[in-house]
């Protein structure tokens, strides 16, 4: 019986291993983590992450061939294939601060594998890592090998949150990179056989190590670039009276471009896009390619510009001050159908409004008050470290209240911002909301989920990203 162990029970490790266990009943899968509370949650009825379809998969395999444990060393020692999906945060100090990936957790995982292994292992990189990490890991393992043979593979994940289980069941591609030696090819074949239980062979791509590592960074950079491209257009649409939805529809009709990822918004978020591009920028700089580095930097600059522009639009529309005013925030997760708030644009928008002394009332159907308070009081890259290494008790931000009902959030608010495209926000009774707000009542739609015309008929002053401006806003400067 093949035994698989995954180090790291997070957004990648948990769902990926659950699906492997479901599709390969003959393989024993253990997910290990040093966080006792996280493993306890995976073994309970309330899983630590929200992902449609995940509960059913976990519950059908848990205790049969899927196990969640804090006994890291035992499971690593017994495994034939070890997946490593630990945090790779952006460094906050030292060489490459603000750009380079911090491989501290990766390195300690590699050293622990070398310490406890008694039999040959295939070690699989699942975390997003900078290109050439495999080489460093290989050196650590071989220098501490004690006669054990290791093969390193890169098998990046391409999951989209909110559809992770669908993506795992029917992936566009599974990418496996390994050494071009006989042992390396045998390791690739072993991992390919696991995925071949349910993934058609033509979708399993085998490459060299560096291509696999770089493909993940490149894929995220291309996706983020599309969002920044359409967001840059949204600013021009507002300035000229064009409608970004019509422009992106026309552009997306070109089959070479396609329609996906062309929705203008307040900005992209999520744990990977910004981190991976910063990483790509750093790798380009280290390889003496400043022009390439600057090209990719611009994707992040436009994303930051879009968030700043949104905050400035709110403040300038509301008589150039939000001081002491209640602002309702609908949505805090970085996109709908997930409770994930990592790098969500809502953090920067809320911080911008708090900087102008606004009082925020936040409602998100999947994000807890504790999480929101933690996000608003943390420094930029702190979120990507394991919870026990994050600041212990975040000082709660006094002018923020978190409520569990959209109508409650909007009651008495001067303005309302939509920051996540949850479906329920399309169907709220906006007449009822309008009646309970001081006038003039402002609505700032950062996701283009509501129909601005209908809301103007109710009486709202509406700002929708990239749409022709309300006559009220035309006289206001775009950048306060």
XYZ file of C-alpha atoms in Angstrom:
480
model
C 0.000 0.000 0.000
C 1.405 3.360 -1.026
C 1.502 5.851 1.845
C 1.289 9.587 1.231
C 1.965 12.229 3.848
C 1.330 15.948 3.422
C 3.093 18.451 5.693
C 0.811 21.480 6.125
C -2.962 21.265 6.644
C -3.922 24.536 4.986
C -5.892 25.652 1.931
C -3.761 23.510 -0.386
C -2.843 20.460 1.690
C -6.275 19.719 3.150
C -8.456 19.720 0.007
C -5.785 18.174 -2.267
C -5.143 15.232 0.045
C -8.869 14.718 0.699
C -9.483 14.362 -3.041
C -6.496 12.006 -3.502
C -7.888 9.839 -0.661
C -11.358 9.852 -2.247
C -10.106 8.939 -5.723
C -7.452 6.414 -4.588
C -9.011 4.173 -1.916
C -5.904 1.931 -1.946
C -3.612 4.787 -0.848
C -3.326 5.824 2.790
C -3.163 9.602 3.087
C -2.067 11.473 6.233
C -2.181 15.253 6.569
C 0.094 16.485 9.349
C 0.580 19.878 10.936
C 2.166 21.181 14.138
C -0.927 23.313 14.836
C -3.029 21.304 17.301
C -6.096 23.518 16.834
C -5.981 23.224 13.046
C -5.751 19.404 13.120
C -8.554 19.297 15.725
C -10.714 21.356 13.336
C -9.997 18.970 10.424
C -11.114 16.100 12.688
C -14.312 17.904 13.752
C -17.628 18.772 12.080
C -16.419 22.347 11.487
C -13.516 22.223 9.050
C -10.980 25.072 9.331
C -11.669 26.294 5.782
C -14.863 26.905 3.858
C -14.908 25.430 0.372
C -18.054 24.198 -1.436
C -18.082 20.374 -1.546
C -15.107 19.915 0.813
C -17.162 18.667 3.798
C -18.608 15.731 1.854
C -15.213 14.636 0.523
C -13.529 14.773 3.936
C -16.375 13.038 5.751
C -16.513 10.177 3.250
C -12.787 9.308 3.681
C -11.796 10.475 7.151
C -10.842 7.547 9.386
C -10.741 5.122 6.408
C -7.768 6.146 4.295
C -7.575 9.862 5.211
C -6.066 10.890 8.549
C -5.306 14.261 10.129
C -2.584 14.182 12.777
C -0.089 16.252 14.759
C 2.308 13.284 14.898
C 4.365 14.739 12.078
C 7.499 12.613 12.439
C 5.718 9.235 12.565
C 3.773 9.844 9.343
C 6.752 11.362 7.521
C 8.911 8.354 8.450
C 6.277 5.905 7.154
C 5.421 7.715 3.902
C 6.594 6.820 0.394
C 5.593 10.201 -1.069
C 5.770 13.388 1.021
C 3.972 16.524 -0.146
C 5.218 19.750 1.424
C 2.666 22.548 1.470
C 3.913 24.910 4.161
C 3.718 28.710 4.155
C 6.173 30.577 1.923
C 5.556 34.166 3.038
C 7.131 37.277 1.565
C 10.218 38.282 3.588
C 9.658 41.340 5.756
C 13.296 41.969 6.658
C 16.795 41.237 5.480
C 17.923 40.454 1.934
C 15.041 40.736 -0.523
C 12.609 42.170 2.071
C 9.184 42.979 0.602
C 9.787 40.766 -2.450
C 11.662 37.514 -1.878
C 9.965 34.384 -0.544
C 10.847 33.405 3.015
C 11.785 29.711 2.908
C 12.256 29.264 6.672
C 9.318 26.833 7.032
C 10.333 24.968 3.906
C 13.868 24.481 5.112
C 12.835 23.255 8.552
C 10.430 20.774 6.886
C 13.286 19.481 4.702
C 15.614 19.085 7.690
C 12.934 17.244 9.642
C 12.344 14.867 6.686
C 16.108 14.153 6.578
C 16.179 13.538 10.348
C 13.355 11.005 10.534
C 13.528 9.148 7.203
C 14.751 5.543 7.202
C 13.540 4.595 3.675
C 13.741 6.220 0.219
C 11.325 9.112 -0.310
C 9.805 11.149 -3.085
C 9.504 14.737 -1.807
C 6.951 16.862 -3.670
C 6.896 20.682 -3.595
C 3.263 21.716 -3.357
C 3.721 25.224 -1.917
C 4.410 27.993 -4.384
C 8.161 28.402 -4.248
C 10.706 30.450 -6.164
C 12.273 28.723 -9.143
C 15.395 26.750 -8.098
C 14.067 25.966 -4.585
C 14.151 22.264 -5.435
C 17.910 22.505 -5.816
C 18.309 23.946 -2.309
C 16.006 21.307 -0.811
C 17.901 18.589 -2.655
C 21.175 19.812 -1.139
C 19.763 19.780 2.406
C 18.397 16.257 1.957
C 21.471 14.770 0.271
C 23.907 16.322 2.782
C 21.900 14.736 5.611
C 20.876 11.579 3.815
C 22.339 8.774 5.986
C 22.091 6.453 2.977
C 18.440 7.320 2.195
C 17.733 8.295 -1.434
C 15.501 11.288 -2.174
C 13.869 12.446 -5.388
C 12.481 15.980 -5.502
C 9.444 16.744 -7.658
C 7.630 20.016 -8.244
C 3.842 19.630 -8.443
C 2.392 23.144 -8.140
C -1.294 23.550 -7.354
C -3.567 25.590 -9.612
C -6.653 25.692 -7.393
C -9.025 28.620 -7.448
C -10.664 29.219 -4.081
C -14.421 28.798 -4.133
C -14.071 26.090 -6.811
C -11.135 24.117 -5.361
C -12.970 20.774 -5.210
C -14.256 21.090 -8.796
C -10.725 22.094 -9.860
C -9.279 19.009 -8.153
C -11.900 16.673 -9.640
C -11.414 17.982 -13.189
C -8.154 19.970 -13.433
C -7.163 21.851 -16.623
C -3.751 20.271 -16.127
C -1.628 18.541 -13.510
C 1.996 19.622 -13.736
C 4.815 17.379 -12.503
C 8.429 18.509 -12.811
C 11.393 16.325 -11.981
C 15.008 15.572 -12.741
C 15.846 14.236 -16.188
C 17.700 11.235 -14.714
C 16.431 7.611 -14.598
C 15.616 7.995 -10.869
C 13.965 11.353 -11.510
C 11.809 9.894 -14.283
C 10.794 6.959 -12.051
C 9.680 9.430 -9.350
C 7.621 11.387 -11.919
C 6.000 8.108 -13.028
C 5.111 7.199 -9.407
C 3.330 10.522 -8.819
C 1.703 10.406 -12.259
C 0.180 7.027 -11.350
C -1.520 8.599 -8.321
C -3.195 11.329 -10.404
C -3.978 8.908 -13.268
C -6.637 7.316 -11.005
C -8.954 10.116 -12.125
C -7.130 12.605 -14.381
C -6.924 11.789 -18.130
C -3.336 11.099 -19.158
C -3.193 13.948 -21.699
C -3.840 16.426 -18.879
C -0.837 15.300 -16.832
C 2.122 17.348 -18.052
C 5.664 16.259 -17.207
C 8.470 18.836 -17.390
C 11.852 19.551 -15.869
C 11.964 20.946 -12.343
C 12.580 24.574 -13.255
C 9.782 24.712 -15.830
C 7.285 23.372 -13.282
C 8.386 25.823 -10.586
C 8.310 28.787 -12.950
C 5.006 27.828 -14.633
C 3.133 28.404 -11.367
C 4.560 31.923 -10.903
C 3.965 32.674 -14.587
C 0.336 31.470 -14.531
C -0.521 33.666 -11.532
C 1.334 36.641 -13.026
C -0.645 36.304 -16.299
C -3.978 36.083 -14.443
C -3.197 39.082 -12.232
C -2.008 41.000 -15.296
C -5.423 40.540 -16.951
C -7.156 41.968 -13.888
C -4.793 44.954 -13.751
C -5.274 45.492 -17.503
C -9.060 45.720 -17.216
C -8.781 47.818 -14.025
C -6.488 50.269 -15.809
C -9.143 50.490 -18.550
C -11.832 51.103 -15.913
C -10.118 54.358 -14.872
C -10.043 55.481 -18.504
C -13.710 54.484 -18.955
C -14.741 56.705 -16.051
C -12.761 59.608 -17.482
C -14.319 59.265 -20.951
C -17.880 58.065 -20.275
C -17.277 54.551 -21.648
C -18.662 51.511 -19.813
C -15.985 49.000 -18.819
C -18.466 46.103 -18.907
C -19.229 46.830 -22.561
C -15.549 47.283 -23.392
C -14.465 44.032 -21.728
C -17.380 42.163 -23.339
C -16.273 43.381 -26.775
C -12.606 42.586 -26.047
C -13.411 39.147 -24.615
C -15.311 38.151 -27.780
C -11.922 37.842 -29.477
C -11.221 34.111 -29.096
C -7.503 34.807 -28.693
C -8.262 36.849 -25.563
C -11.371 35.150 -24.142
C -13.789 36.531 -21.570
C -12.424 35.126 -18.285
C -10.777 37.424 -15.733
C -11.977 40.589 -17.478
C -14.261 41.918 -14.737
C -13.217 45.327 -13.448
C -13.162 45.555 -9.665
C -11.647 47.304 -6.682
C -8.578 45.061 -7.140
C -7.345 41.494 -6.902
C -6.603 39.718 -3.627
C -5.890 36.193 -2.477
C -2.828 34.543 -1.052
C -0.930 34.070 -4.301
C -1.147 36.815 -6.893
C 0.752 39.588 -5.176
C 3.160 37.228 -3.423
C 3.999 35.344 -6.620
C 4.529 38.485 -8.686
C 6.803 40.010 -6.025
C 8.697 36.745 -6.058
C 8.943 36.811 -9.846
C 10.205 40.410 -9.694
C 12.896 39.421 -7.197
C 14.017 36.435 -9.284
C 14.248 38.679 -12.381
C 16.302 41.243 -10.461
C 18.626 38.532 -9.109
C 19.159 37.266 -12.655
C 20.076 40.714 -13.977
C 16.757 41.361 -15.776
C 15.574 44.760 -14.439
C 13.359 45.514 -17.481
C 11.432 42.266 -16.982
C 11.174 42.941 -13.229
C 9.744 46.439 -13.842
C 7.207 45.086 -16.323
C 5.706 42.725 -13.708
C 5.974 45.302 -10.901
C 3.533 47.462 -12.822
C 0.785 44.819 -12.387
C 0.924 45.335 -8.616
C 1.216 49.105 -8.921
C -2.027 49.269 -10.935
C -3.735 47.048 -8.346
C -2.646 49.377 -5.515
C -3.682 52.402 -7.594
C -7.164 50.913 -8.077
C -7.697 50.488 -4.322
C -6.428 54.010 -3.598
C -8.642 55.424 -6.351
C -11.691 53.704 -4.842
C -11.038 55.161 -1.368
C -10.411 58.623 -2.842
C -13.638 58.413 -4.825
C -15.583 57.636 -1.623
C -14.036 60.454 0.370
C -14.234 63.107 -2.359
C -17.897 62.261 -3.149
C -18.907 62.614 0.496
C -17.925 66.290 0.778
C -14.242 65.396 1.098
C -14.596 63.904 4.559
C -15.801 60.657 6.090
C -14.663 61.629 9.581
C -17.171 60.370 12.165
C -19.482 59.020 9.449
C -20.740 55.455 9.487
C -19.789 53.570 6.330
C -21.265 50.117 5.693
C -18.945 47.557 4.116
C -20.600 44.628 2.327
C -18.112 41.798 1.921
C -14.619 41.315 3.304
C -13.409 38.055 1.695
C -11.226 38.544 -1.388
C -13.916 36.935 -3.590
C -17.270 35.218 -3.209
C -17.722 31.608 -2.042
C -14.685 31.622 0.237
C -14.006 32.813 3.770
C -10.427 33.689 2.811
C -9.330 37.252 3.508
C -5.641 36.997 2.600
C -4.542 40.154 0.727
C -8.225 41.042 0.187
C -8.656 44.559 -1.265
C -11.127 45.170 1.580
C -8.190 45.498 3.999
C -6.628 48.438 2.155
C -9.996 50.086 1.478
C -11.025 49.799 5.148
C -7.635 51.042 6.345
C -7.904 53.995 3.948
C -11.337 54.924 5.319
C -10.224 54.410 8.928
C -7.278 56.709 8.184
C -9.861 59.391 7.449
C -11.591 58.584 10.784
C -14.632 56.786 9.364
C -16.695 54.365 11.497
C -17.058 51.050 9.684
C -19.832 48.496 9.996
C -18.789 45.325 8.171
C -20.870 42.361 7.054
C -19.541 39.241 5.312
C -21.451 35.946 5.325
C -18.305 33.817 5.812
C -15.735 35.912 7.700
C -15.652 36.091 11.498
C -15.249 39.264 13.533
C -12.009 37.898 14.983
C -10.563 37.456 11.489
C -11.585 40.943 10.347
C -10.122 42.576 13.468
C -6.916 40.571 13.034
C -6.602 41.563 9.364
C -7.104 45.259 10.105
C -4.503 45.320 12.873
C -1.778 43.223 11.207
C 1.237 44.436 9.286
C 1.446 43.816 5.573
C 2.879 40.295 5.255
C 2.135 38.963 8.771
C -0.882 36.935 7.605
C 1.314 34.421 5.825
C 2.984 33.071 8.949
C 1.448 30.203 10.963
C -1.169 31.481 13.399
C 0.907 30.739 16.515
C 3.621 33.080 15.181
C 1.214 35.942 14.429
C 0.716 38.796 16.941
C -1.170 37.157 19.803
C -4.082 39.407 20.679
C -4.625 41.863 17.871
C -5.625 45.207 19.334
C -9.213 45.483 18.168
C -9.784 48.457 15.926
C -12.197 50.646 17.901
C -14.048 52.259 15.016
C -14.968 48.920 13.404
C -18.040 46.870 14.215
C -18.767 43.530 12.576
C -22.408 42.509 12.205
C -24.170 39.408 10.894
C -26.813 41.080 8.761
C -26.509 43.394 5.751
C -29.479 45.569 6.775
C -27.997 46.047 10.249
C -24.656 47.094 8.706
C -26.333 49.691 6.478
C -28.678 51.176 9.096
C -27.782 54.844 9.624
C -24.794 54.678 7.260
C -23.917 57.679 5.080
C -22.332 55.434 2.485
C -22.277 51.792 1.501
C -19.385 49.972 -0.258
C -19.651 46.563 -1.876
C -16.223 44.907 -1.718
C -17.023 41.217 -2.391
C -19.355 39.923 -5.109
C -21.462 37.617 -2.888
C -24.631 36.630 -4.773
C -26.851 37.706 -1.888
C -25.831 41.359 -2.416
C -27.633 41.330 -5.782
C -30.957 40.491 -4.157
C -31.087 42.779 -1.129
C -34.024 45.153 -0.669
C -32.140 48.357 -1.492
C -35.287 50.495 -1.027
C -35.409 49.364 2.614
C -31.680 50.089 2.982
C -32.088 53.556 1.397
C -34.936 54.457 3.732
C -32.703 53.788 6.755
C -29.757 55.926 5.601
C -29.128 59.670 6.042
C -29.451 61.597 2.744
C -27.784 61.976 0.355
C -27.221 58.186 0.470
C -24.131 56.976 -1.379
C -23.443 53.510 -2.796
C -19.951 52.596 -4.035
C -19.952 49.310 -5.921
C -16.426 47.886 -6.060
C -17.547 44.692 -7.836
C -20.247 45.913 -10.235
C -22.843 43.595 -8.682
C -25.813 45.979 -8.576
C -27.693 47.763 -11.352
C -26.732 51.450 -10.969
C -29.799 52.674 -12.891
C -32.270 50.933 -10.562
C -30.460 52.270 -7.497
C -30.465 55.815 -8.872
C -34.226 55.506 -9.315
C -34.488 54.627 -5.601
C -32.484 57.793 -4.828
C -28.906 56.582 -4.269
C -25.881 58.439 -5.585
C -24.063 55.498 -7.186
C -20.438 54.967 -8.142
C -19.728 51.756 -10.058
C -16.154 51.004 -11.117
C -15.546 51.783 -14.788
C -19.144 52.900 -15.480
C -20.305 56.339 -16.698
C -20.256 58.660 -13.689
C -23.250 59.943 -11.781
C -23.681 63.675 -12.452
C -22.963 64.245 -8.730
C -19.517 62.655 -9.117
C -18.552 64.396 -12.358
C -17.727 67.598 -10.547
C -15.604 65.773 -7.971
C -11.876 65.165 -8.571
C -11.113 61.472 -9.155
C -8.035 61.615 -6.925
C -8.753 63.575 -3.776
